[in-house]
Coordinates of C-alpha atoms in Angstrom, one line a residue:
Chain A
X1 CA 91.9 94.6 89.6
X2 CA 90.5 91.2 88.7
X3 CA 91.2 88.7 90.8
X4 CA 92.2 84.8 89.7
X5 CA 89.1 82.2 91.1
X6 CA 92.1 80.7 93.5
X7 CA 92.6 84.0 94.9
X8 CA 89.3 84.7 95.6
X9 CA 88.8 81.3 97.4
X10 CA 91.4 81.3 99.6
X11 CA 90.3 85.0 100.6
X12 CA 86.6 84.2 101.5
X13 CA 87.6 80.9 102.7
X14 CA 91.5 80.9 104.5
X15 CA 93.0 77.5 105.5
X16 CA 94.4 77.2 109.1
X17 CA 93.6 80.5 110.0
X18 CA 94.4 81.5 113.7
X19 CA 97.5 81.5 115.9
X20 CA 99.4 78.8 118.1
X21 CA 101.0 79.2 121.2
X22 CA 104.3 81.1 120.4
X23 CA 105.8 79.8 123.6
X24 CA 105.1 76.0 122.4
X25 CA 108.5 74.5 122.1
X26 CA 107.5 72.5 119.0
X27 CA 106.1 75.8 117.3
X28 CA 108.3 77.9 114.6
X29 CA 107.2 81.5 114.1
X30 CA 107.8 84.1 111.4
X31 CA 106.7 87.1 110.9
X32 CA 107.6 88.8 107.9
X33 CA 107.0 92.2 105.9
X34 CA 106.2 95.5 107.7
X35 CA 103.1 97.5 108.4
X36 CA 104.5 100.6 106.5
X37 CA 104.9 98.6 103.5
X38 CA 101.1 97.4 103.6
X39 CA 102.1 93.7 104.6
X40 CA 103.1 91.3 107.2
X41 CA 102.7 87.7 107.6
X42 CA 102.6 85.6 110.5
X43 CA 103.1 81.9 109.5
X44 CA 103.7 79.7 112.6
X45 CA 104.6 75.8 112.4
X46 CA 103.8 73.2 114.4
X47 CA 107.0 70.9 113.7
X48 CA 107.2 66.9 115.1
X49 CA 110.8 65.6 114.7
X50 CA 111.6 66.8 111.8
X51 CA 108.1 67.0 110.1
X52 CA 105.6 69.7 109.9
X53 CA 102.6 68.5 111.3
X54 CA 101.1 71.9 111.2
X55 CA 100.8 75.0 110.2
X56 CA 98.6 78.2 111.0
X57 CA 98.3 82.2 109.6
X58 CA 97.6 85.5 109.9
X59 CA 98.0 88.0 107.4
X60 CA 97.7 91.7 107.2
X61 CA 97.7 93.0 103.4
X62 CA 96.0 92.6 100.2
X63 CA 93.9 89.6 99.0
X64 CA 96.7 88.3 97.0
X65 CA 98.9 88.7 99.8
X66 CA 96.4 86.4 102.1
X67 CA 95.9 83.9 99.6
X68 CA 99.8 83.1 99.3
X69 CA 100.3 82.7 103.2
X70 CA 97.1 80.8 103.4
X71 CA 98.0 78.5 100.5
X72 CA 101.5 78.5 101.6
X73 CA 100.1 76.7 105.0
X74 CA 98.3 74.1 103.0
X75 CA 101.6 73.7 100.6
X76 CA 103.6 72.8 103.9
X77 CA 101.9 70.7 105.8
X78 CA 103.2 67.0 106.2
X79 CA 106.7 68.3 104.4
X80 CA 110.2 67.8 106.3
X81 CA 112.0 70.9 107.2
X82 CA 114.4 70.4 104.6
X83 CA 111.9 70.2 102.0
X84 CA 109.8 73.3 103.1
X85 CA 112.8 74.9 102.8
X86 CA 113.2 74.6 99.6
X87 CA 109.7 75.8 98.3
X88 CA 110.0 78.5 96.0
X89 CA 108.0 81.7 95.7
X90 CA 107.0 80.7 91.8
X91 CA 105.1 78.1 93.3
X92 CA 102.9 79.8 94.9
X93 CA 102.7 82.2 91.6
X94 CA 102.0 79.5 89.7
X95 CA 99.2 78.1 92.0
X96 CA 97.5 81.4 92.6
X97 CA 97.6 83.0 89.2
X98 CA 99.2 86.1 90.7
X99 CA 100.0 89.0 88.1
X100 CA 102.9 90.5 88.0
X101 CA 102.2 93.2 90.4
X102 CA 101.7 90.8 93.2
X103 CA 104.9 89.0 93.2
X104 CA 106.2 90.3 95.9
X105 CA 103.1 88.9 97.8
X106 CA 104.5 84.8 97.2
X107 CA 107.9 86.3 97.8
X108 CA 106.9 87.2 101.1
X109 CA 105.0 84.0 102.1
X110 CA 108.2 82.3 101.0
X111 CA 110.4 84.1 103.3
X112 CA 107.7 83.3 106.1
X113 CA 108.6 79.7 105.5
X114 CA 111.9 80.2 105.8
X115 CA 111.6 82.7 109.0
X116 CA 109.7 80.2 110.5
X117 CA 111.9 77.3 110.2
X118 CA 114.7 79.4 111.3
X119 CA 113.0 80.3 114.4
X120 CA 112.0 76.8 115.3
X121 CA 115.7 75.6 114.6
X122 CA 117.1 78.7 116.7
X123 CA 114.6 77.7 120.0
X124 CA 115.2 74.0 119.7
X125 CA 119.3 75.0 119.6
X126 CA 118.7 77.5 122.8
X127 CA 116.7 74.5 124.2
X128 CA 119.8 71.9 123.2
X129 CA 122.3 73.9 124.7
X130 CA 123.8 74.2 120.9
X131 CA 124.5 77.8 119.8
X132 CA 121.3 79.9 118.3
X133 CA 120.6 80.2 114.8
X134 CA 119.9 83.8 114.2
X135 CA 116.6 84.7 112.1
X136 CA 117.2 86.4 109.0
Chain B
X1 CA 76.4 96.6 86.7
X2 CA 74.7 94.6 89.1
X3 CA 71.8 96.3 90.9
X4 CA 72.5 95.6 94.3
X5 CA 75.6 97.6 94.4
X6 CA 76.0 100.5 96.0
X7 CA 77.7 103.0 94.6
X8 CA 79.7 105.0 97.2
X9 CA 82.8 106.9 95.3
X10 CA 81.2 110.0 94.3
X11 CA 84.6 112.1 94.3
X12 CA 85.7 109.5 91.5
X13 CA 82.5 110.3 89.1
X14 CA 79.1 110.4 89.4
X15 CA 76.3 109.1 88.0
X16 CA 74.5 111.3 85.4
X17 CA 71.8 113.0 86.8
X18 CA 68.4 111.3 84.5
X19 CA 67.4 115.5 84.0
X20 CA 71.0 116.0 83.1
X21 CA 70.5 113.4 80.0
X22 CA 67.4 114.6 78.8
X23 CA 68.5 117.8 78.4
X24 CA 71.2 116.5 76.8
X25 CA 69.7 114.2 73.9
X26 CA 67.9 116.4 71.3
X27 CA 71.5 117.5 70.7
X28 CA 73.0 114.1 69.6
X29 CA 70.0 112.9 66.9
X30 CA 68.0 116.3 66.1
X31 CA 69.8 119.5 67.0
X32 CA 73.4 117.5 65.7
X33 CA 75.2 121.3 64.0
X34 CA 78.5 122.7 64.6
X35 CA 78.3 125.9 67.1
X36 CA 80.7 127.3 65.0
X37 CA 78.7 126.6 61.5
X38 CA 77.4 130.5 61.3
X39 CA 75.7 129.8 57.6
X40 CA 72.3 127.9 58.9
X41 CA 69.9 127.0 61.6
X42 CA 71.6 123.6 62.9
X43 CA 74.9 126.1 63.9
X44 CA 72.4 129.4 65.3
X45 CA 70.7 126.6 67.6
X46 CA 74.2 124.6 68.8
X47 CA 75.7 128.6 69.5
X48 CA 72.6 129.2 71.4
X49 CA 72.8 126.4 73.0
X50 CA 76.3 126.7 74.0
X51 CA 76.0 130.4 75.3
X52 CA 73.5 129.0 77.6
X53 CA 75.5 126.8 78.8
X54 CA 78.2 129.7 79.1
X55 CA 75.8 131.5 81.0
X56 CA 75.1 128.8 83.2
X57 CA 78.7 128.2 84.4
X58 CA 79.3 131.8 84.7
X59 CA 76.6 132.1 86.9
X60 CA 78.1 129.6 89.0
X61 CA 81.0 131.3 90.3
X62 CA 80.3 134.4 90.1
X63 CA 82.0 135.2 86.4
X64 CA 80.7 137.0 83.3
X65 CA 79.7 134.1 80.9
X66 CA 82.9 135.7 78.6
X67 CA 85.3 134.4 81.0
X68 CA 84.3 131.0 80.3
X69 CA 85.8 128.6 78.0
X70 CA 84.9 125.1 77.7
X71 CA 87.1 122.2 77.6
X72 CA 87.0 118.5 77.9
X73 CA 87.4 118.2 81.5
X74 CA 89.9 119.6 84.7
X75 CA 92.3 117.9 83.4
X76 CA 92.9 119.6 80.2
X77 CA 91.6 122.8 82.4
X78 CA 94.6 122.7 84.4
X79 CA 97.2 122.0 82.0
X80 CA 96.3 125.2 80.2
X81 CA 95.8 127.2 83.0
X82 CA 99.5 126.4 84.3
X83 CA 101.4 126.1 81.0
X84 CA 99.1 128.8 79.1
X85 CA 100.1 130.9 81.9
X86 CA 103.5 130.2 82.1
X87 CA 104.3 130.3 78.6
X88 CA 102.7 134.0 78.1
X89 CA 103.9 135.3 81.1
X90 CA 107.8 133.9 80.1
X91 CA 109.1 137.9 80.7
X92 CA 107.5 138.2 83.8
X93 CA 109.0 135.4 86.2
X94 CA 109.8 131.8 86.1
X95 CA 108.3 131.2 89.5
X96 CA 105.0 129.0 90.4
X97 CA 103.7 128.0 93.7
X98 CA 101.6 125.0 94.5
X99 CA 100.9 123.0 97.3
X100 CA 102.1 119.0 98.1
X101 CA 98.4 117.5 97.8
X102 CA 97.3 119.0 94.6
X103 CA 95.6 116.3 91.6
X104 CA 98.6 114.6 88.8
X105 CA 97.3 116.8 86.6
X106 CA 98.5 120.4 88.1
X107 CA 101.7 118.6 90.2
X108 CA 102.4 117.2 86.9
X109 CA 101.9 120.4 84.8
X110 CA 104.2 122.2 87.1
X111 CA 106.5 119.2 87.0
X112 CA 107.1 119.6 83.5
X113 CA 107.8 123.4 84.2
X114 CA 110.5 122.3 86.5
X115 CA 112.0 120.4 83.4
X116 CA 111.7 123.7 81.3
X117 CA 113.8 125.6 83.2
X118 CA 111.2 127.3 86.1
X119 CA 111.4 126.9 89.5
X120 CA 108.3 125.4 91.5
X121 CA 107.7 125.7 95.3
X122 CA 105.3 122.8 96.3
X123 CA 104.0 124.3 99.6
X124 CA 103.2 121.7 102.3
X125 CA 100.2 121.0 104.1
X126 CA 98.9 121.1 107.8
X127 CA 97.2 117.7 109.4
X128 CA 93.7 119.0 108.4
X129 CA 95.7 119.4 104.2
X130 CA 95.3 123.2 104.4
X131 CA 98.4 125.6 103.2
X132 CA 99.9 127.5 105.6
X133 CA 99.3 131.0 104.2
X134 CA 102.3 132.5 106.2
X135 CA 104.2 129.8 104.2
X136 CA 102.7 131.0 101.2
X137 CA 103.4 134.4 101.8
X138 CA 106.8 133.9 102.3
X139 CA 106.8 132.3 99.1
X140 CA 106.2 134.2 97.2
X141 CA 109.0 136.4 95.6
X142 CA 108.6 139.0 92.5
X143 CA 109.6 135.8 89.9
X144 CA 106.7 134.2 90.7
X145 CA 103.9 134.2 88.3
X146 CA 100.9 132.0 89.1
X147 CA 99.8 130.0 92.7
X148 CA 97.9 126.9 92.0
X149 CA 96.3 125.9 95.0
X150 CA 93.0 123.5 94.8
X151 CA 89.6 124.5 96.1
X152 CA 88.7 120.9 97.8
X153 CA 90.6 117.5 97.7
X154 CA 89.4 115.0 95.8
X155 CA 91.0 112.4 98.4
X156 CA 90.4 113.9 101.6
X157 CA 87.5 117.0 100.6
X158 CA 89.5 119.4 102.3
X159 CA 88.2 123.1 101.3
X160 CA 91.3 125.6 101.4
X161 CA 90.6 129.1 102.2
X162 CA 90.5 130.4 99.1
X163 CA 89.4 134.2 100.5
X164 CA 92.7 134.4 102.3
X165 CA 94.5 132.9 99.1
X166 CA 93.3 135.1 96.9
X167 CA 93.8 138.0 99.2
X168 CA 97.6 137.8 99.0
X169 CA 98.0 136.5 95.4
X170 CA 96.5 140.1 94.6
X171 CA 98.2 142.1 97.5
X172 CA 101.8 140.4 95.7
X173 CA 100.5 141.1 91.9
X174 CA 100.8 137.2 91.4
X175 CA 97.8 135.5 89.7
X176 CA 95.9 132.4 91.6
X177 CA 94.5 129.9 89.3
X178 CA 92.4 126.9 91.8
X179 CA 91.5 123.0 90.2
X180 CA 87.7 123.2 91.4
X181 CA 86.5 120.3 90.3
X182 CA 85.6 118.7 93.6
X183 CA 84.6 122.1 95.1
X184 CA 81.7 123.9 92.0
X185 CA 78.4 123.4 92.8
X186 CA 79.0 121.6 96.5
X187 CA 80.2 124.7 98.3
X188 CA 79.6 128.3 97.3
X189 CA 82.3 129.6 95.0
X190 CA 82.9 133.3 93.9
X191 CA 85.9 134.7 91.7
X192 CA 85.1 138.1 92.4
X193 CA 85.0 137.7 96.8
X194 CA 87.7 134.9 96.5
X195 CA 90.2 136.8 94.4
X196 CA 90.3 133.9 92.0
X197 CA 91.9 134.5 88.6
X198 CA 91.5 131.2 86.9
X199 CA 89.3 128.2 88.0
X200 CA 89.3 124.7 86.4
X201 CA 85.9 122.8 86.8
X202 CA 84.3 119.4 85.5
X203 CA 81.1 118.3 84.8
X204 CA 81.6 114.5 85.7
X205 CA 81.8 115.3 89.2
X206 CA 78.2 116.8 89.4
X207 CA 76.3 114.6 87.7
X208 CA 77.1 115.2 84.5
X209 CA 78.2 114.1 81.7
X210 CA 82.3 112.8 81.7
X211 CA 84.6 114.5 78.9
X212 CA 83.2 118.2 79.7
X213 CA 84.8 120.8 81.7
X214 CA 85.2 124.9 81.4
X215 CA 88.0 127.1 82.6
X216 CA 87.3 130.2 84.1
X217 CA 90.0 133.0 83.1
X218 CA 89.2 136.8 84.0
X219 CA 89.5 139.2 81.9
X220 CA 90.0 142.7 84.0
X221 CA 91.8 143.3 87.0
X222 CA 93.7 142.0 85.9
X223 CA 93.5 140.4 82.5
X224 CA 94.6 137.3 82.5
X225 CA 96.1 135.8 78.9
X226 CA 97.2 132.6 78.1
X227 CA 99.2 130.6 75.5
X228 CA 96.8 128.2 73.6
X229 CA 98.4 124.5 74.0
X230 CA 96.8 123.1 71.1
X231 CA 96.7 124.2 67.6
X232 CA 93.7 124.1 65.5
X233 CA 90.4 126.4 64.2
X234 CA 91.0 128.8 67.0
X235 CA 87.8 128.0 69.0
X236 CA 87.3 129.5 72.2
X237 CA 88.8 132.8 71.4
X238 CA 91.9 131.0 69.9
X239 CA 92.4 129.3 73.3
X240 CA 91.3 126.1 72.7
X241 CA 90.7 124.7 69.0
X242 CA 88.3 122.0 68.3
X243 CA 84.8 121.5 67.7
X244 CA 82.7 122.3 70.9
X245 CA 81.1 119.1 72.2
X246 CA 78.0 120.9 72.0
X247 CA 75.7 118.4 73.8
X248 CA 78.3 117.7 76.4
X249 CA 78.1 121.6 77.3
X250 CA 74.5 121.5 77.5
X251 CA 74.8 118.7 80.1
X252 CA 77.3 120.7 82.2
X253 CA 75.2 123.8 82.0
X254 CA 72.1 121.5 83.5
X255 CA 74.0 119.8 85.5
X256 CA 75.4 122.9 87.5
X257 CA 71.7 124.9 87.1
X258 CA 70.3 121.6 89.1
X259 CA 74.0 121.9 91.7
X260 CA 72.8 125.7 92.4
X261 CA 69.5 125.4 92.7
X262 CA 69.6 122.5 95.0
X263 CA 73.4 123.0 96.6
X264 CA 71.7 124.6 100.5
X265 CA 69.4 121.4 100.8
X266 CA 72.0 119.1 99.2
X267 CA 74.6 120.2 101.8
X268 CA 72.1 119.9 104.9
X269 CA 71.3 116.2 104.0
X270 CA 75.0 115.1 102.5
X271 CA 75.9 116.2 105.8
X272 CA 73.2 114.4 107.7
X273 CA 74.4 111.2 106.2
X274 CA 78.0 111.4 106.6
X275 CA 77.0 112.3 110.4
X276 CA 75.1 108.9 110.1
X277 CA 77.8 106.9 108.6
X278 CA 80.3 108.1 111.1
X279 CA 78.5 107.8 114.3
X280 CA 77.1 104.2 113.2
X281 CA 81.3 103.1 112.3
X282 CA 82.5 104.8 115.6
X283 CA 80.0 102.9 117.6
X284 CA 80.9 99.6 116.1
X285 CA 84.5 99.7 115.5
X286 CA 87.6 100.7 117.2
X287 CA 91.1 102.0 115.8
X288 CA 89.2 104.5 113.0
X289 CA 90.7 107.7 111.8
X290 CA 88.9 110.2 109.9
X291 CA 91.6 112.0 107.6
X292 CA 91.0 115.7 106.9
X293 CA 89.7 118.2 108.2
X294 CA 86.0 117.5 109.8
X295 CA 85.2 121.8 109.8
X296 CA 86.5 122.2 106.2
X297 CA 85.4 120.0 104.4
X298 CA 83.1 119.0 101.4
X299 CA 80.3 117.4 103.2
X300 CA 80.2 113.6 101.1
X301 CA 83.1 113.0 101.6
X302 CA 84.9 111.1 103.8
X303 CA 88.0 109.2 104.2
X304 CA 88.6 106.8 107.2
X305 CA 91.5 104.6 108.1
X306 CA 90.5 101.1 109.7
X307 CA 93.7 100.4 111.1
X308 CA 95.0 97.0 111.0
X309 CA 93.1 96.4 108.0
X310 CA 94.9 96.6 104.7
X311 CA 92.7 98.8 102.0
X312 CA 93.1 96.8 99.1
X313 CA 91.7 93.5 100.9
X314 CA 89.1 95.5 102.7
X315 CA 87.9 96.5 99.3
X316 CA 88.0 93.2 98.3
X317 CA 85.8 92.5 101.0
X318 CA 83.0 94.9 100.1
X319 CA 81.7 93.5 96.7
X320 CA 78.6 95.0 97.0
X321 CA 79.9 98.4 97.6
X322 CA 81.9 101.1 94.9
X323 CA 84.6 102.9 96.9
X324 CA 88.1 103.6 96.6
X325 CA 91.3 103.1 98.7
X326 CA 93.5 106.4 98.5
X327 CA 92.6 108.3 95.0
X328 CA 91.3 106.8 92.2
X329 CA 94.0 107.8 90.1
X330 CA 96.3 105.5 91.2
X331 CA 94.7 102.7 92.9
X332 CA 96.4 100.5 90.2
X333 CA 100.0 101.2 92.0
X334 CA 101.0 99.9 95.5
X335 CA 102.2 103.7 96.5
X336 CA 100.2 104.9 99.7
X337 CA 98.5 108.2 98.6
X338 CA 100.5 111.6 98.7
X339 CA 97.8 113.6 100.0
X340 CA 97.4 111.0 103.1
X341 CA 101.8 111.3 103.3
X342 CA 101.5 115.1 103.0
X343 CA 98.8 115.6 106.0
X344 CA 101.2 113.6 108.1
X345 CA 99.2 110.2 108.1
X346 CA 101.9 107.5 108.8
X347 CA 102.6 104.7 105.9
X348 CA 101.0 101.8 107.9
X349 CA 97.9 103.4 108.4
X350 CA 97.3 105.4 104.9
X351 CA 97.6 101.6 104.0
X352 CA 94.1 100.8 105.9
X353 CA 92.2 104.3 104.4
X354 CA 89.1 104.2 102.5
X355 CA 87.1 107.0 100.5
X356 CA 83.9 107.2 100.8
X357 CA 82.5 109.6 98.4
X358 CA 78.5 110.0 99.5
X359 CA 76.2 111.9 96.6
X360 CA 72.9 112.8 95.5
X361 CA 72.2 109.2 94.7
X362 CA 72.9 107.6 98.3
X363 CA 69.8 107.0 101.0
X364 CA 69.9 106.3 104.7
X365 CA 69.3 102.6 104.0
X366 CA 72.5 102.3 101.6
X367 CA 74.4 104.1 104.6
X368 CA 73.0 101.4 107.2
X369 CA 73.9 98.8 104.8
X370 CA 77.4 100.0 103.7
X371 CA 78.1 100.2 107.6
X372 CA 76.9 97.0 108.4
X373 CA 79.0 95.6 105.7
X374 CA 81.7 97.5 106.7
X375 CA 81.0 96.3 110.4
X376 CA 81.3 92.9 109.9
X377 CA 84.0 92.7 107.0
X378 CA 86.8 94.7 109.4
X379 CA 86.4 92.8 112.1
X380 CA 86.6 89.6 109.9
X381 CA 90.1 91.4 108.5
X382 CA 91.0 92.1 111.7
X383 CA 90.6 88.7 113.0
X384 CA 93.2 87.7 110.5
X385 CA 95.7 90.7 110.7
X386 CA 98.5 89.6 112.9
X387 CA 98.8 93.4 114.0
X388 CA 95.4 93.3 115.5
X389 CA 96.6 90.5 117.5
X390 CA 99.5 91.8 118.4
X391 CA 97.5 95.0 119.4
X392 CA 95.6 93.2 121.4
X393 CA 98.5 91.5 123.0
X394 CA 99.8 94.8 124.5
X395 CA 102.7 95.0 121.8
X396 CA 103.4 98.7 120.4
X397 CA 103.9 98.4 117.1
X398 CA 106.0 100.9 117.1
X399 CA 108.6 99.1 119.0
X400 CA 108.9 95.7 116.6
X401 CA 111.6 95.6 114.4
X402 CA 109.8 94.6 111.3
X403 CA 111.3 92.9 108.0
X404 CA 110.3 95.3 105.5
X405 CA 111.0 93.3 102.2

């Protein structure tokens, strides 16, 4: 199947690929999708106040699937947490040319966005003493 | 196509053998007739022509050239041999056996039995994809009419043992029709030794031409008839109307000739450079899994699971190389392949497979290259797979609860 140029970029050349320390206090992590369905994304963000300063991935799945979490790391960086939250999987549609088939690829890097926030919010609330957020 | 590509999915189609087109092009500009003209040359020379070709697949497998009808591929093949069967033998049962890993186009055929009323037993498959022929035995009960049961996967190149098949399909009076598509001119084949009562074959898969195929259908002990399932100018002893494609016939009929003559020294080096491929991959990776069966087995092919590494992107990865993820039937869905399920192969690893399908084309140096490629693009996916990190972590995989969306 033919591949959109954006795609294709992104594959051969991912943005903020690699992994931060899960145990850094100021780091969010999600990981979403499942092996037996042919994809899971780790997106982890590195979160100042209430900004995201940075953001790093890996992905296991299909090029399309690779190019959404790698784009999705890009799309976030420099946004508050509120405002991450709110990004919506079209976006990233839109952006990337995926077909139809694909879909489910930005669907997936938007729930990492949203895992990952949760998970931030959850281990600053343990850290707080206020009750933990559970991750969807 | 660019020229640097190498082309590496051989159980998908093949190139056409350059001996296979020569013979083949007198018949489209000078020697154009109708085999079935019988009032002038153009017709005597196309009928010639054709009972050549007859000859030439008879010779094959082991059959009397009278047994043969062409066709346009396995496809349509198949779909007559299971639905011509069925539909004749109406009075005798309403019972068909065939196994879990078999191509769309006999699971499909016996699939639309199913909605006509018959039963079906789809007979499952050990790790290595062979039938359990105690299971098949069992079975089989005196409704059932026909046991469909392919000669070699076109996924995985599993050979079944046809002998031992066809041994009990005659012991029970049922008939055994095998898809051999992936198996005729690769591995010996013979209808009498193997029992076989109808075989589907295809000339695209050994180098020749694509829209060509024969069905082989016995004609004593016992005679086997069939219900035509298309209507026309009762070609092919009323089994299959339309006008013979007369030069793609002649291409099949060179194309196995050149499979026989050279199948012992084919076999020796398709063999060598699998044996190549697969000692250069296990030395430089870790985590592969060859699916199959390594004893029974067409020797070009292979298929390996990089695990960690999702197909689809590792495909991506290899532009210089033709190969396949899972069968190329339905690499345009998302569904793992059933063969891979059937033989026991877990979801998140038939995700990482790859075929390899190594012919008459391939050299050492596009097997060195192919690896290398290989080499270097895996552990690039691997780098970026969060399960190879994890992996490498210590984590079982097994153990995370996953998200599955």
């Amino acid at each position: 199947m033919p591949y959109s140029d954006k795609v294709v970029d992104h594959f051969e050349n991912p943005r903020n690929m690699g992994s931060f320390a899960k145990d850094d206090k100021d780091v969010g992590t999600g990981i979403v999708g499942a092996p037996e369905c042919g994809d899971v994304m780790k997106l982890q963000l590195k979160i100042v106040g209430d900004r995201i300063v940075d953001a790093k991935f890996k992905t296991f799945g299909c090029g399309s699937a690779i190019a959404s979490s790698s784009y999705v790391t890009e799309l976030v960086k420099g946004k508050s947490l509120d405002e991450a939250q709110d990004i919506k999987n079209v976006q990233i549609v839109e952006e990337l040319a995926l077909p139809p088939v694909k879909i489910h690829c930005s669907v997936l890097a938007e729930d990492a966005i949203k895992a990952a926030i949760a998970d931030y919010r959850k281990r600053q609330g343990a850290e707080t003493g206020e009750p933990a957020q559970s991750a969807s | 196509m660019r020229n640097d590509m190498i082309y590496m999915d051989n159980n998908a189609t093949t190139r056409t053998d350059p001996r296979v087109v020569e013979a083949m092009l007198p018949w489209f500009t000078e020697k154009y007739g109708n085999a079935h003209s019988r009032n002038h040359a153009f017709g005597w020379e196309a009928e010639e022509a054709v009972e050549a070709a007859r000859a030439s697949v008879a010779r094959a497998i082991g059959a009397d050239p009278r047994e043969i009808i062409f066709t346009s591929g396995a496809t349509e093949s198949n779909n007559l041999a299971v639905k011509g069967v069925a539909e004749f033998f109406v009075d005798r049962g309403d019972h068909f056996i065939t196994s879990a890993i078999e191509h769309k186009c006999v699971s499909d055929s016996m699939k639309s039995l199913e909605r006509s009323g018959r039963k079906v037993t789809f007979l499952g498959v050990d790790r290595e994809g062979r039938i359990d022929l105690a299971a098949l035995e069992t079975a089989i009960t005196d409704k059932t009419v026909l046991v469909s049961i392919m000669a070699a996967n076109n996924e995985i190149g599993t050979v079944q043992d046809l002998a031992a098949i066809g041994k009990i399909c005659k012991a029970r009076g049922v008939l055994f029709h095998t898809d051999a598509a992936q198996m005729v001119g690769k591995q010996p084949i013979d209808v009498e030794a193997m029992g076989i009562d109808l075989l589907s074959l295809s000339a695209h898969k050994i180098y020749g031409p694509k829209g060509v195929g024969a069905l082989y259908i016995r004609r004593s002990k016992p005679r086997v008839r069939l219900v035509a399932q298309m209507d026309g100018g009762g070609q092919e002893r009323g089994l299959r109307s339309g006008t013979l494609n007369v030069t793609g016939i002649v291409g099949l009929g060179r194309a196995l000739d050149i499979a026989m003559e050279e199948m012992e020294t084919e076999r020796v080096r398709m063999r060598a450079l699998r044996d190549r491929f697969l000692s250069r991959i296990r030395a430089n990776l870790d985590h592969i899994h060859v699916n199959g069966s390594m004893e029974h087995r067409i020797e070009g092919n292979l298929n390996i699971s990089f695990a960690y590494v999702e197909g689809e992107s590792l495909l991506m990865s290899l532009k210089e190389v033709a190969v396949s993820s899972g069968s190329a039937c339905t690499s345009a869905t998302l569904e793992p392949s059933h063969v891979l399920r059937a033989i026991g192969v877990g979801e998140e690893l038939a995700h990482t497979s790859i075929r390899f399908g190594i012919g008459r084309f391939n050299t050492e140096s596009e097997i060195d290259r192919v690896v290398d490629m290989l080499t270097e693009k895996v552990n690039r996916l691997r780098e970026m797979s969060p399960l190879y990190e994890m992996v490498k972590e210590g984590v079982d995989l097994q153990t995370v609860k996953w998200n599955p969306h």
